[in-house]
Amino acid sequence: MTAISAVQVAALLGRSAPTPEQQAVIEGPLRPELVVAGAGSGKTETMAGRVVWLLANGLVGPEQVLGLTFTRKAAAELEQRIRVRVRRLVRAAAD
């Protein structure tokens, strides 16, 4: 059972709740998964949400995360989003 949902994580971070489709991906089983989505559909947002959700629930450690993207720009954006959100989550948990 999950201790905290993707919607709860978003609320703690002051972010909009994920769409039902995004939530299904974020909270999906802990296994490799292919998500096909077009440009501007929220892939990076969903990947960041999944990583933060997995960390928040203790399902993985930071050293177990590998995010693959097609460009260095997308990889940098993904890294930045995750770093900022993890910091915020740690602060929220301390309050």
mmCIF file of N, CA, C and O in Angstrom:
data_model
loop_
_atom_site.group_PDB
_atom_site.id
_atom_site.type_symbol
_atom_site.label_atom_id
_atom_site.label_comp_id
_atom_site.label_asym_id
_atom_site.label_seq_id
_atom_site.Cartn_x
_atom_site.Cartn_y
_atom_site.Cartn_z
ATOM 1 N N MET A 1 0.846 -1.181 0.000
ATOM 2 C CA MET A 1 0.000 0.000 0.000
ATOM 3 C C MET A 1 0.889 1.242 0.000
ATOM 4 O O MET A 1 1.891 1.320 0.680
ATOM 5 N N THR A 2 0.465 2.224 -0.765
ATOM 6 C CA THR A 2 1.223 3.451 -0.894
ATOM 7 C C THR A 2 0.926 4.384 0.270
ATOM 8 O O THR A 2 -0.220 4.582 0.645
ATOM 9 N N ALA A 3 1.964 4.968 0.828
ATOM 10 C CA ALA A 3 1.805 5.889 1.947
ATOM 11 C C ALA A 3 1.277 7.242 1.487
ATOM 12 O O ALA A 3 0.553 7.904 2.209
ATOM 13 N N ILE A 4 1.627 7.665 0.281
ATOM 14 C CA ILE A 4 1.237 8.985 -0.213
ATOM 15 C C ILE A 4 0.987 8.897 -1.717
ATOM 16 O O ILE A 4 1.772 8.303 -2.444
ATOM 17 N N SER A 5 -0.109 9.479 -2.169
ATOM 18 C CA SER A 5 -0.473 9.409 -3.584
ATOM 19 C C SER A 5 0.233 10.503 -4.384
ATOM 20 O O SER A 5 0.771 11.471 -3.815
ATOM 21 N N ALA A 6 0.187 10.383 -5.688
ATOM 22 C CA ALA A 6 0.758 11.411 -6.559
ATOM 23 C C ALA A 6 0.030 12.739 -6.380
ATOM 24 O O ALA A 6 0.640 13.809 -6.446
ATOM 25 N N VAL A 7 -1.262 12.670 -6.127
ATOM 26 C CA VAL A 7 -2.047 13.889 -5.890
ATOM 27 C C VAL A 7 -1.594 14.550 -4.592
ATOM 28 O O VAL A 7 -1.437 15.771 -4.523
ATOM 29 N N GLN A 8 -1.342 13.765 -3.554
ATOM 30 C CA GLN A 8 -0.873 14.306 -2.278
ATOM 31 C C GLN A 8 0.522 14.907 -2.412
ATOM 32 O O GLN A 8 0.811 15.954 -1.826
ATOM 33 N N VAL A 9 1.387 14.250 -3.170
ATOM 34 C CA VAL A 9 2.735 14.791 -3.395
ATOM 35 C C VAL A 9 2.628 16.147 -4.088
ATOM 36 O O VAL A 9 3.270 17.118 -3.683
ATOM 37 N N ALA A 10 1.801 16.233 -5.118
ATOM 38 C CA ALA A 10 1.626 17.498 -5.828
ATOM 39 C C ALA A 10 1.126 18.585 -4.884
ATOM 40 O O ALA A 10 1.616 19.723 -4.921
ATOM 41 N N ALA A 11 0.182 18.251 -4.027
ATOM 42 C CA ALA A 11 -0.347 19.228 -3.073
ATOM 43 C C ALA A 11 0.735 19.707 -2.109
ATOM 44 O O ALA A 11 0.843 20.903 -1.820
ATOM 45 N N LEU A 12 1.557 18.784 -1.622
ATOM 46 C CA LEU A 12 2.655 19.157 -0.725
ATOM 47 C C LEU A 12 3.638 20.108 -1.401
ATOM 48 O O LEU A 12 4.247 20.956 -0.745
ATOM 49 N N LEU A 13 3.784 19.943 -2.710
ATOM 50 C CA LEU A 13 4.729 20.766 -3.460
ATOM 51 C C LEU A 13 4.092 22.039 -4.007
ATOM 52 O O LEU A 13 4.758 22.826 -4.683
ATOM 53 N N GLY A 14 2.796 22.221 -3.757
ATOM 54 C CA GLY A 14 2.118 23.399 -4.268
ATOM 55 C C GLY A 14 1.912 23.365 -5.766
ATOM 56 O O GLY A 14 1.872 24.399 -6.425
ATOM 57 N N ARG A 15 1.788 22.181 -6.327
ATOM 58 C CA ARG A 15 1.639 22.000 -7.774
ATOM 59 C C ARG A 15 0.237 21.514 -8.088
ATOM 60 O O ARG A 15 -0.466 20.997 -7.226
ATOM 61 N N SER A 16 -0.143 21.641 -9.335
ATOM 62 C CA SER A 16 -1.425 21.110 -9.782
ATOM 63 C C SER A 16 -1.391 19.587 -9.709
ATOM 64 O O SER A 16 -0.335 18.970 -9.922
ATOM 65 N N ALA A 17 -2.537 19.013 -9.437
ATOM 66 C CA ALA A 17 -2.638 17.548 -9.404
ATOM 67 C C ALA A 17 -2.407 16.989 -10.801
ATOM 68 O O ALA A 17 -2.767 17.624 -11.797
ATOM 69 N N PRO A 18 -1.803 15.819 -10.890
ATOM 70 C CA PRO A 18 -1.638 15.204 -12.209
ATOM 71 C C PRO A 18 -2.997 14.808 -12.780
ATOM 72 O O PRO A 18 -3.958 14.591 -12.037
ATOM 73 N N THR A 19 -3.066 14.723 -14.094
ATOM 74 C CA THR A 19 -4.284 14.232 -14.738
ATOM 75 C C THR A 19 -4.450 12.758 -14.363
ATOM 76 O O THR A 19 -3.486 12.111 -13.920
ATOM 77 N N PRO A 20 -5.629 12.195 -14.543
ATOM 78 C CA PRO A 20 -5.793 10.760 -14.257
ATOM 79 C C PRO A 20 -4.811 9.887 -15.045
ATOM 80 O O PRO A 20 -4.290 8.899 -14.517
ATOM 81 N N GLU A 21 -4.536 10.257 -16.289
ATOM 82 C CA GLU A 21 -3.589 9.484 -17.103
ATOM 83 C C GLU A 21 -2.178 9.589 -16.530
ATOM 84 O O GLU A 21 -1.452 8.601 -16.444
ATOM 85 N N GLN A 22 -1.784 10.809 -16.153
ATOM 86 C CA GLN A 22 -0.463 10.999 -15.552
ATOM 87 C C GLN A 22 -0.366 10.260 -14.223
ATOM 88 O O GLN A 22 0.650 9.633 -13.932
ATOM 89 N N GLN A 23 -1.402 10.325 -13.418
ATOM 90 C CA GLN A 23 -1.393 9.641 -12.129
ATOM 91 C C GLN A 23 -1.223 8.142 -12.307
ATOM 92 O O GLN A 23 -0.497 7.499 -11.551
ATOM 93 N N ALA A 24 -1.867 7.571 -13.324
ATOM 94 C CA ALA A 24 -1.732 6.136 -13.581
ATOM 95 C C ALA A 24 -0.282 5.767 -13.897
ATOM 96 O O ALA A 24 0.217 4.732 -13.449
ATOM 97 N N VAL A 25 0.406 6.615 -14.644
ATOM 98 C CA VAL A 25 1.817 6.359 -14.964
ATOM 99 C C VAL A 25 2.680 6.569 -13.731
ATOM 100 O O VAL A 25 3.538 5.747 -13.408
ATOM 101 N N ILE A 26 2.461 7.665 -13.033
ATOM 102 C CA ILE A 26 3.265 7.996 -11.849
ATOM 103 C C ILE A 26 3.174 6.896 -10.798
ATOM 104 O O ILE A 26 4.168 6.505 -10.202
ATOM 105 N N GLU A 27 1.975 6.375 -10.571
ATOM 106 C CA GLU A 27 1.755 5.373 -9.536
ATOM 107 C C GLU A 27 1.768 3.941 -10.077
ATOM 108 O O GLU A 27 1.393 3.007 -9.367
ATOM 109 N N GLY A 28 2.230 3.764 -11.300
ATOM 110 C CA GLY A 28 2.249 2.440 -11.917
ATOM 111 C C GLY A 28 3.186 1.481 -11.208
ATOM 112 O O GLY A 28 3.977 1.870 -10.341
ATOM 113 N N PRO A 29 3.099 0.206 -11.582
ATOM 114 C CA PRO A 29 3.952 -0.818 -10.964
ATOM 115 C C PRO A 29 5.435 -0.496 -11.124
ATOM 116 O O PRO A 29 5.836 0.179 -12.079
ATOM 117 N N LEU A 30 6.216 -0.989 -10.204
ATOM 118 C CA LEU A 30 7.660 -0.763 -10.206
ATOM 119 C C LEU A 30 8.308 -1.758 -11.176
ATOM 120 O O LEU A 30 8.780 -2.819 -10.783
ATOM 121 N N ARG A 31 8.272 -1.389 -12.427
ATOM 122 C CA ARG A 31 8.857 -2.208 -13.501
ATOM 123 C C ARG A 31 9.091 -1.294 -14.696
ATOM 124 O O ARG A 31 8.499 -0.218 -14.787
ATOM 125 N N PRO A 32 9.925 -1.710 -15.628
ATOM 126 C CA PRO A 32 10.116 -0.889 -16.833
ATOM 127 C C PRO A 32 8.780 -0.746 -17.561
ATOM 128 O O PRO A 32 7.977 -1.679 -17.619
ATOM 129 N N GLU A 33 8.561 0.443 -18.096
ATOM 130 C CA GLU A 33 7.303 0.685 -18.785
ATOM 131 C C GLU A 33 7.527 1.673 -19.917
ATOM 132 O O GLU A 33 8.318 2.605 -19.796
ATOM 133 N N LEU A 34 6.831 1.459 -21.006
ATOM 134 C CA LEU A 34 6.892 2.360 -22.146
ATOM 135 C C LEU A 34 5.635 3.216 -22.138
ATOM 136 O O LEU A 34 4.520 2.693 -22.076
ATOM 137 N N VAL A 35 5.826 4.516 -22.183
ATOM 138 C CA VAL A 35 4.710 5.453 -22.273
ATOM 139 C C VAL A 35 4.896 6.227 -23.569
ATOM 140 O O VAL A 35 5.887 6.925 -23.742
ATOM 141 N N VAL A 36 3.950 6.084 -24.472
ATOM 142 C CA VAL A 36 4.015 6.765 -25.759
ATOM 143 C C VAL A 36 3.159 8.016 -25.671
ATOM 144 O O VAL A 36 1.980 7.942 -25.319
ATOM 145 N N ALA A 37 3.774 9.158 -25.973
ATOM 146 C CA ALA A 37 3.052 10.425 -25.902
ATOM 147 C C ALA A 37 3.684 11.412 -26.866
ATOM 148 O O ALA A 37 4.884 11.368 -27.113
ATOM 149 N N GLY A 38 2.880 12.283 -27.398
ATOM 150 C CA GLY A 38 3.347 13.262 -28.373
ATOM 151 C C GLY A 38 4.000 14.469 -27.735
ATOM 152 O O GLY A 38 4.047 14.615 -26.508
ATOM 153 N N ALA A 39 4.476 15.357 -28.594
ATOM 154 C CA ALA A 39 5.123 16.594 -28.143
ATOM 155 C C ALA A 39 4.145 17.428 -27.324
ATOM 156 O O ALA A 39 2.973 17.549 -27.668
ATOM 157 N N GLY A 40 4.650 17.973 -26.215
ATOM 158 C CA GLY A 40 3.835 18.852 -25.383
ATOM 159 C C GLY A 40 2.773 18.162 -24.556
ATOM 160 O O GLY A 40 1.892 18.806 -24.015
ATOM 161 N N SER A 41 2.884 16.848 -24.420
ATOM 162 C CA SER A 41 1.853 16.096 -23.698
ATOM 163 C C SER A 41 2.134 15.956 -22.206
ATOM 164 O O SER A 41 1.310 15.433 -21.474
ATOM 165 N N GLY A 42 3.305 16.406 -21.764
ATOM 166 C CA GLY A 42 3.630 16.328 -20.339
ATOM 167 C C GLY A 42 4.512 15.152 -19.971
ATOM 168 O O GLY A 42 4.515 14.715 -18.822
ATOM 169 N N LYS A 43 5.295 14.652 -20.909
ATOM 170 C CA LYS A 43 6.172 13.501 -20.629
ATOM 171 C C LYS A 43 7.199 13.819 -19.546
ATOM 172 O O LYS A 43 7.352 13.047 -18.604
ATOM 173 N N THR A 44 7.888 14.954 -19.676
ATOM 174 C CA THR A 44 8.906 15.316 -18.694
ATOM 175 C C THR A 44 8.259 15.538 -17.333
ATOM 176 O O THR A 44 8.781 15.107 -16.300
ATOM 177 N N GLU A 45 7.119 16.190 -17.318
ATOM 178 C CA GLU A 45 6.386 16.431 -16.071
ATOM 179 C C GLU A 45 6.003 15.105 -15.404
ATOM 180 O O GLU A 45 6.162 14.925 -14.195
ATOM 181 N N THR A 46 5.542 14.170 -16.204
ATOM 182 C CA THR A 46 5.128 12.872 -15.666
ATOM 183 C C THR A 46 6.335 12.078 -15.177
ATOM 184 O O THR A 46 6.275 11.444 -14.121
ATOM 185 N N MET A 47 7.444 12.126 -15.916
ATOM 186 C CA MET A 47 8.659 11.437 -15.464
ATOM 187 C C MET A 47 9.143 12.010 -14.138
ATOM 188 O O MET A 47 9.496 11.262 -13.224
ATOM 189 N N ALA A 48 9.161 13.328 -14.035
ATOM 190 C CA ALA A 48 9.591 13.963 -12.784
ATOM 191 C C ALA A 48 8.648 13.572 -11.655
ATOM 192 O O ALA A 48 9.090 13.246 -10.549
ATOM 193 N N GLY A 49 7.356 13.596 -11.925
ATOM 194 C CA GLY A 49 6.378 13.195 -10.917
ATOM 195 C C GLY A 49 6.566 11.767 -10.455
ATOM 196 O O GLY A 49 6.449 11.467 -9.263
ATOM 197 N N ARG A 50 6.883 10.879 -11.382
ATOM 198 C CA ARG A 50 7.096 9.468 -11.018
ATOM 199 C C ARG A 50 8.311 9.311 -10.111
ATOM 200 O O ARG A 50 8.258 8.621 -9.099
ATOM 201 N N VAL A 51 9.404 9.941 -10.482
ATOM 202 C CA VAL A 51 10.626 9.821 -9.683
ATOM 203 C C VAL A 51 10.398 10.362 -8.274
ATOM 204 O O VAL A 51 10.747 9.716 -7.281
ATOM 205 N N VAL A 52 9.793 11.532 -8.173
ATOM 206 C CA VAL A 52 9.550 12.133 -6.859
ATOM 207 C C VAL A 52 8.585 11.262 -6.056
ATOM 208 O O VAL A 52 8.789 11.036 -4.860
ATOM 209 N N TRP A 53 7.559 10.735 -6.697
ATOM 210 C CA TRP A 53 6.599 9.850 -6.010
ATOM 211 C C TRP A 53 7.296 8.580 -5.508
ATOM 212 O O TRP A 53 7.082 8.156 -4.370
ATOM 213 N N LEU A 54 8.140 7.972 -6.344
ATOM 214 C CA LEU A 54 8.874 6.769 -5.931
ATOM 215 C C LEU A 54 9.774 7.058 -4.734
ATOM 216 O O LEU A 54 9.832 6.272 -3.783
ATOM 217 N N LEU A 55 10.480 8.187 -4.772
ATOM 218 C CA LEU A 55 11.355 8.566 -3.656
ATOM 219 C C LEU A 55 10.537 8.864 -2.402
ATOM 220 O O LEU A 55 10.900 8.434 -1.303
ATOM 221 N N ALA A 56 9.439 9.599 -2.563
ATOM 222 C CA ALA A 56 8.605 9.977 -1.414
ATOM 223 C C ALA A 56 8.035 8.764 -0.699
ATOM 224 O O ALA A 56 7.839 8.773 0.514
ATOM 225 N N ASN A 57 7.795 7.695 -1.447
ATOM 226 C CA ASN A 57 7.229 6.486 -0.865
ATOM 227 C C ASN A 57 8.289 5.450 -0.488
ATOM 228 O O ASN A 57 7.955 4.356 -0.052
ATOM 229 N N GLY A 58 9.551 5.804 -0.649
ATOM 230 C CA GLY A 58 10.629 4.893 -0.275
ATOM 231 C C GLY A 58 10.696 3.644 -1.133
ATOM 232 O O GLY A 58 11.259 2.634 -0.718
ATOM 233 N N LEU A 59 10.162 3.722 -2.337
ATOM 234 C CA LEU A 59 10.166 2.551 -3.216
ATOM 235 C C LEU A 59 11.495 2.382 -3.940
ATOM 236 O O LEU A 59 11.819 1.283 -4.393
ATOM 237 N N VAL A 60 12.245 3.483 -4.066
ATOM 238 C CA VAL A 60 13.588 3.457 -4.660
ATOM 239 C C VAL A 60 14.455 4.464 -3.930
ATOM 240 O O VAL A 60 13.948 5.386 -3.294
ATOM 241 N N GLY A 61 15.741 4.306 -4.062
ATOM 242 C CA GLY A 61 16.691 5.295 -3.574
ATOM 243 C C GLY A 61 17.188 6.106 -4.762
ATOM 244 O O GLY A 61 17.089 5.653 -5.904
ATOM 245 N N PRO A 62 17.739 7.278 -4.506
ATOM 246 C CA PRO A 62 18.220 8.122 -5.613
ATOM 247 C C PRO A 62 19.204 7.404 -6.539
ATOM 248 O O PRO A 62 19.198 7.634 -7.747
ATOM 249 N N GLU A 63 20.014 6.539 -5.967
ATOM 250 C CA GLU A 63 21.011 5.827 -6.777
ATOM 251 C C GLU A 63 20.389 4.774 -7.687
ATOM 252 O O GLU A 63 21.058 4.220 -8.559
ATOM 253 N N GLN A 64 19.112 4.512 -7.537
ATOM 254 C CA GLN A 64 18.420 3.510 -8.352
ATOM 255 C C GLN A 64 17.624 4.121 -9.499
ATOM 256 O O GLN A 64 16.939 3.412 -10.217
ATOM 257 N N VAL A 65 17.724 5.424 -9.684
ATOM 258 C CA VAL A 65 16.926 6.116 -10.692
ATOM 259 C C VAL A 65 17.765 6.391 -11.931
ATOM 260 O O VAL A 65 18.874 6.914 -11.837
ATOM 261 N N LEU A 66 17.217 6.047 -13.078
ATOM 262 C CA LEU A 66 17.829 6.359 -14.366
ATOM 263 C C LEU A 66 16.730 6.909 -15.256
ATOM 264 O O LEU A 66 15.749 6.218 -15.542
ATOM 265 N N GLY A 67 16.852 8.162 -15.658
ATOM 266 C CA GLY A 67 15.880 8.773 -16.558
ATOM 267 C C GLY A 67 16.494 8.928 -17.928
ATOM 268 O O GLY A 67 17.560 9.518 -18.071
ATOM 269 N N LEU A 68 15.851 8.391 -18.937
ATOM 270 C CA LEU A 68 16.354 8.474 -20.304
ATOM 271 C C LEU A 68 15.494 9.422 -21.122
ATOM 272 O O LEU A 68 14.264 9.326 -21.100
ATOM 273 N N THR A 69 16.141 10.325 -21.822
ATOM 274 C CA THR A 69 15.457 11.265 -22.696
ATOM 275 C C THR A 69 16.169 11.269 -24.042
ATOM 276 O O THR A 69 17.237 10.681 -24.189
ATOM 277 N N PHE A 70 15.583 11.969 -25.008
ATOM 278 C CA PHE A 70 16.182 11.997 -26.338
ATOM 279 C C PHE A 70 17.155 13.143 -26.549
ATOM 280 O O PHE A 70 17.916 13.139 -27.502
ATOM 281 N N THR A 71 17.125 14.130 -25.666
ATOM 282 C CA THR A 71 18.026 15.273 -25.840
ATOM 283 C C THR A 71 18.669 15.648 -24.509
ATOM 284 O O THR A 71 18.127 15.363 -23.443
ATOM 285 N N ARG A 72 19.804 16.310 -24.596
ATOM 286 C CA ARG A 72 20.467 16.805 -23.380
ATOM 287 C C ARG A 72 19.626 17.882 -22.710
ATOM 288 O O ARG A 72 19.591 17.987 -21.491
ATOM 289 N N LYS A 73 18.944 18.674 -23.517
ATOM 290 C CA LYS A 73 18.087 19.725 -22.973
ATOM 291 C C LYS A 73 16.970 19.104 -22.126
ATOM 292 O O LYS A 73 16.693 19.572 -21.019
ATOM 293 N N ALA A 74 16.339 18.068 -22.631
ATOM 294 C CA ALA A 74 15.268 17.398 -21.879
ATOM 295 C C ALA A 74 15.821 16.742 -20.620
ATOM 296 O O ALA A 74 15.189 16.774 -19.563
ATOM 297 N N ALA A 75 17.015 16.172 -20.712
ATOM 298 C CA ALA A 75 17.634 15.543 -19.537
ATOM 299 C C ALA A 75 17.927 16.580 -18.463
ATOM 300 O O ALA A 75 17.692 16.346 -17.274
ATOM 301 N N ALA A 76 18.425 17.741 -18.875
ATOM 302 C CA ALA A 76 18.718 18.809 -17.912
ATOM 303 C C ALA A 76 17.433 19.309 -17.262
ATOM 304 O O ALA A 76 17.398 19.562 -16.059
ATOM 305 N N GLU A 77 16.383 19.447 -18.042
ATOM 306 C CA GLU A 77 15.097 19.900 -17.507
ATOM 307 C C GLU A 77 14.544 18.885 -16.520
ATOM 308 O O GLU A 77 14.053 19.241 -15.447
ATOM 309 N N LEU A 78 14.634 17.610 -16.855
ATOM 310 C CA LEU A 78 14.161 16.551 -15.963
ATOM 311 C C LEU A 78 14.941 16.572 -14.654
ATOM 312 O O LEU A 78 14.351 16.535 -13.563
ATOM 313 N N GLU A 79 16.259 16.671 -14.745
ATOM 314 C CA GLU A 79 17.093 16.710 -13.546
ATOM 315 C C GLU A 79 16.737 17.894 -12.654
ATOM 316 O O GLU A 79 16.591 17.753 -11.438
ATOM 317 N N GLN A 80 16.559 19.052 -13.252
ATOM 318 C CA GLN A 80 16.244 20.263 -12.490
ATOM 319 C C GLN A 80 14.895 20.127 -11.783
ATOM 320 O O GLN A 80 14.761 20.457 -10.602
ATOM 321 N N ARG A 81 13.899 19.638 -12.486
ATOM 322 C CA ARG A 81 12.577 19.479 -11.884
ATOM 323 C C ARG A 81 12.626 18.522 -10.691
ATOM 324 O O ARG A 81 12.034 18.797 -9.647
ATOM 325 N N ILE A 82 13.341 17.434 -10.848
ATOM 326 C CA ILE A 82 13.420 16.452 -9.760
ATOM 327 C C ILE A 82 14.162 17.044 -8.563
ATOM 328 O O ILE A 82 13.707 16.924 -7.427
ATOM 329 N N ARG A 83 15.295 17.678 -8.801
ATOM 330 C CA ARG A 83 16.077 18.266 -7.693
ATOM 331 C C ARG A 83 15.252 19.277 -6.901
ATOM 332 O O ARG A 83 15.219 19.241 -5.668
ATOM 333 N N VAL A 84 14.589 20.186 -7.600
ATOM 334 C CA VAL A 84 13.791 21.220 -6.929
ATOM 335 C C VAL A 84 12.666 20.583 -6.127
ATOM 336 O O VAL A 84 12.422 20.945 -4.975
ATOM 337 N N ARG A 85 11.992 19.615 -6.697
ATOM 338 C CA ARG A 85 10.850 19.001 -6.015
ATOM 339 C C ARG A 85 11.266 18.156 -4.821
ATOM 340 O O ARG A 85 10.579 18.144 -3.800
ATOM 341 N N VAL A 86 12.370 17.466 -4.944
ATOM 342 C CA VAL A 86 12.842 16.669 -3.801
ATOM 343 C C VAL A 86 13.215 17.599 -2.652
ATOM 344 O O VAL A 86 12.871 17.337 -1.501
ATOM 345 N N ARG A 87 13.885 18.702 -2.948
ATOM 346 C CA ARG A 87 14.211 19.674 -1.894
ATOM 347 C C ARG A 87 12.948 20.199 -1.223
ATOM 348 O O ARG A 87 12.868 20.290 0.005
ATOM 349 N N ARG A 88 11.953 20.548 -2.023
ATOM 350 C CA ARG A 88 10.686 21.052 -1.466
ATOM 351 C C ARG A 88 9.988 19.986 -0.635
ATOM 352 O O ARG A 88 9.411 20.278 0.404
ATOM 353 N N LEU A 89 10.030 18.760 -1.095
ATOM 354 C CA LEU A 89 9.384 17.668 -0.385
ATOM 355 C C LEU A 89 10.058 17.429 0.963
ATOM 356 O O LEU A 89 9.387 17.223 1.981
ATOM 357 N N VAL A 90 11.374 17.493 0.993
ATOM 358 C CA VAL A 90 12.111 17.328 2.243
ATOM 359 C C VAL A 90 11.736 18.443 3.210
ATOM 360 O O VAL A 90 11.487 18.183 4.395
ATOM 361 N N ARG A 91 11.661 19.677 2.716
ATOM 362 C CA ARG A 91 11.248 20.801 3.569
ATOM 363 C C ARG A 91 9.829 20.626 4.083
ATOM 364 O O ARG A 91 9.543 20.882 5.246
ATOM 365 N N ALA A 92 8.924 20.183 3.207
ATOM 366 C CA ALA A 92 7.524 19.990 3.616
ATOM 367 C C ALA A 92 7.404 18.900 4.665
ATOM 368 O O ALA A 92 6.618 19.013 5.596
ATOM 369 N N ALA A 93 8.194 17.857 4.534
ATOM 370 C CA ALA A 93 8.160 16.752 5.505
ATOM 371 C C ALA A 93 8.713 17.194 6.854
ATOM 372 O O ALA A 93 8.297 16.688 7.899
ATOM 373 N N ALA A 94 9.650 18.141 6.837
ATOM 374 C CA ALA A 94 10.247 18.621 8.085
ATOM 375 C C ALA A 94 9.321 19.553 8.851
ATOM 376 O O ALA A 94 9.471 19.714 10.054
ATOM 377 N N ASP A 95 8.362 20.158 8.165
ATOM 378 C CA ASP A 95 7.438 21.105 8.815
ATOM 379 C C ASP A 95 6.395 20.418 9.661
ATOM 380 O O ASP A 95 6.009 19.357 9.581
#
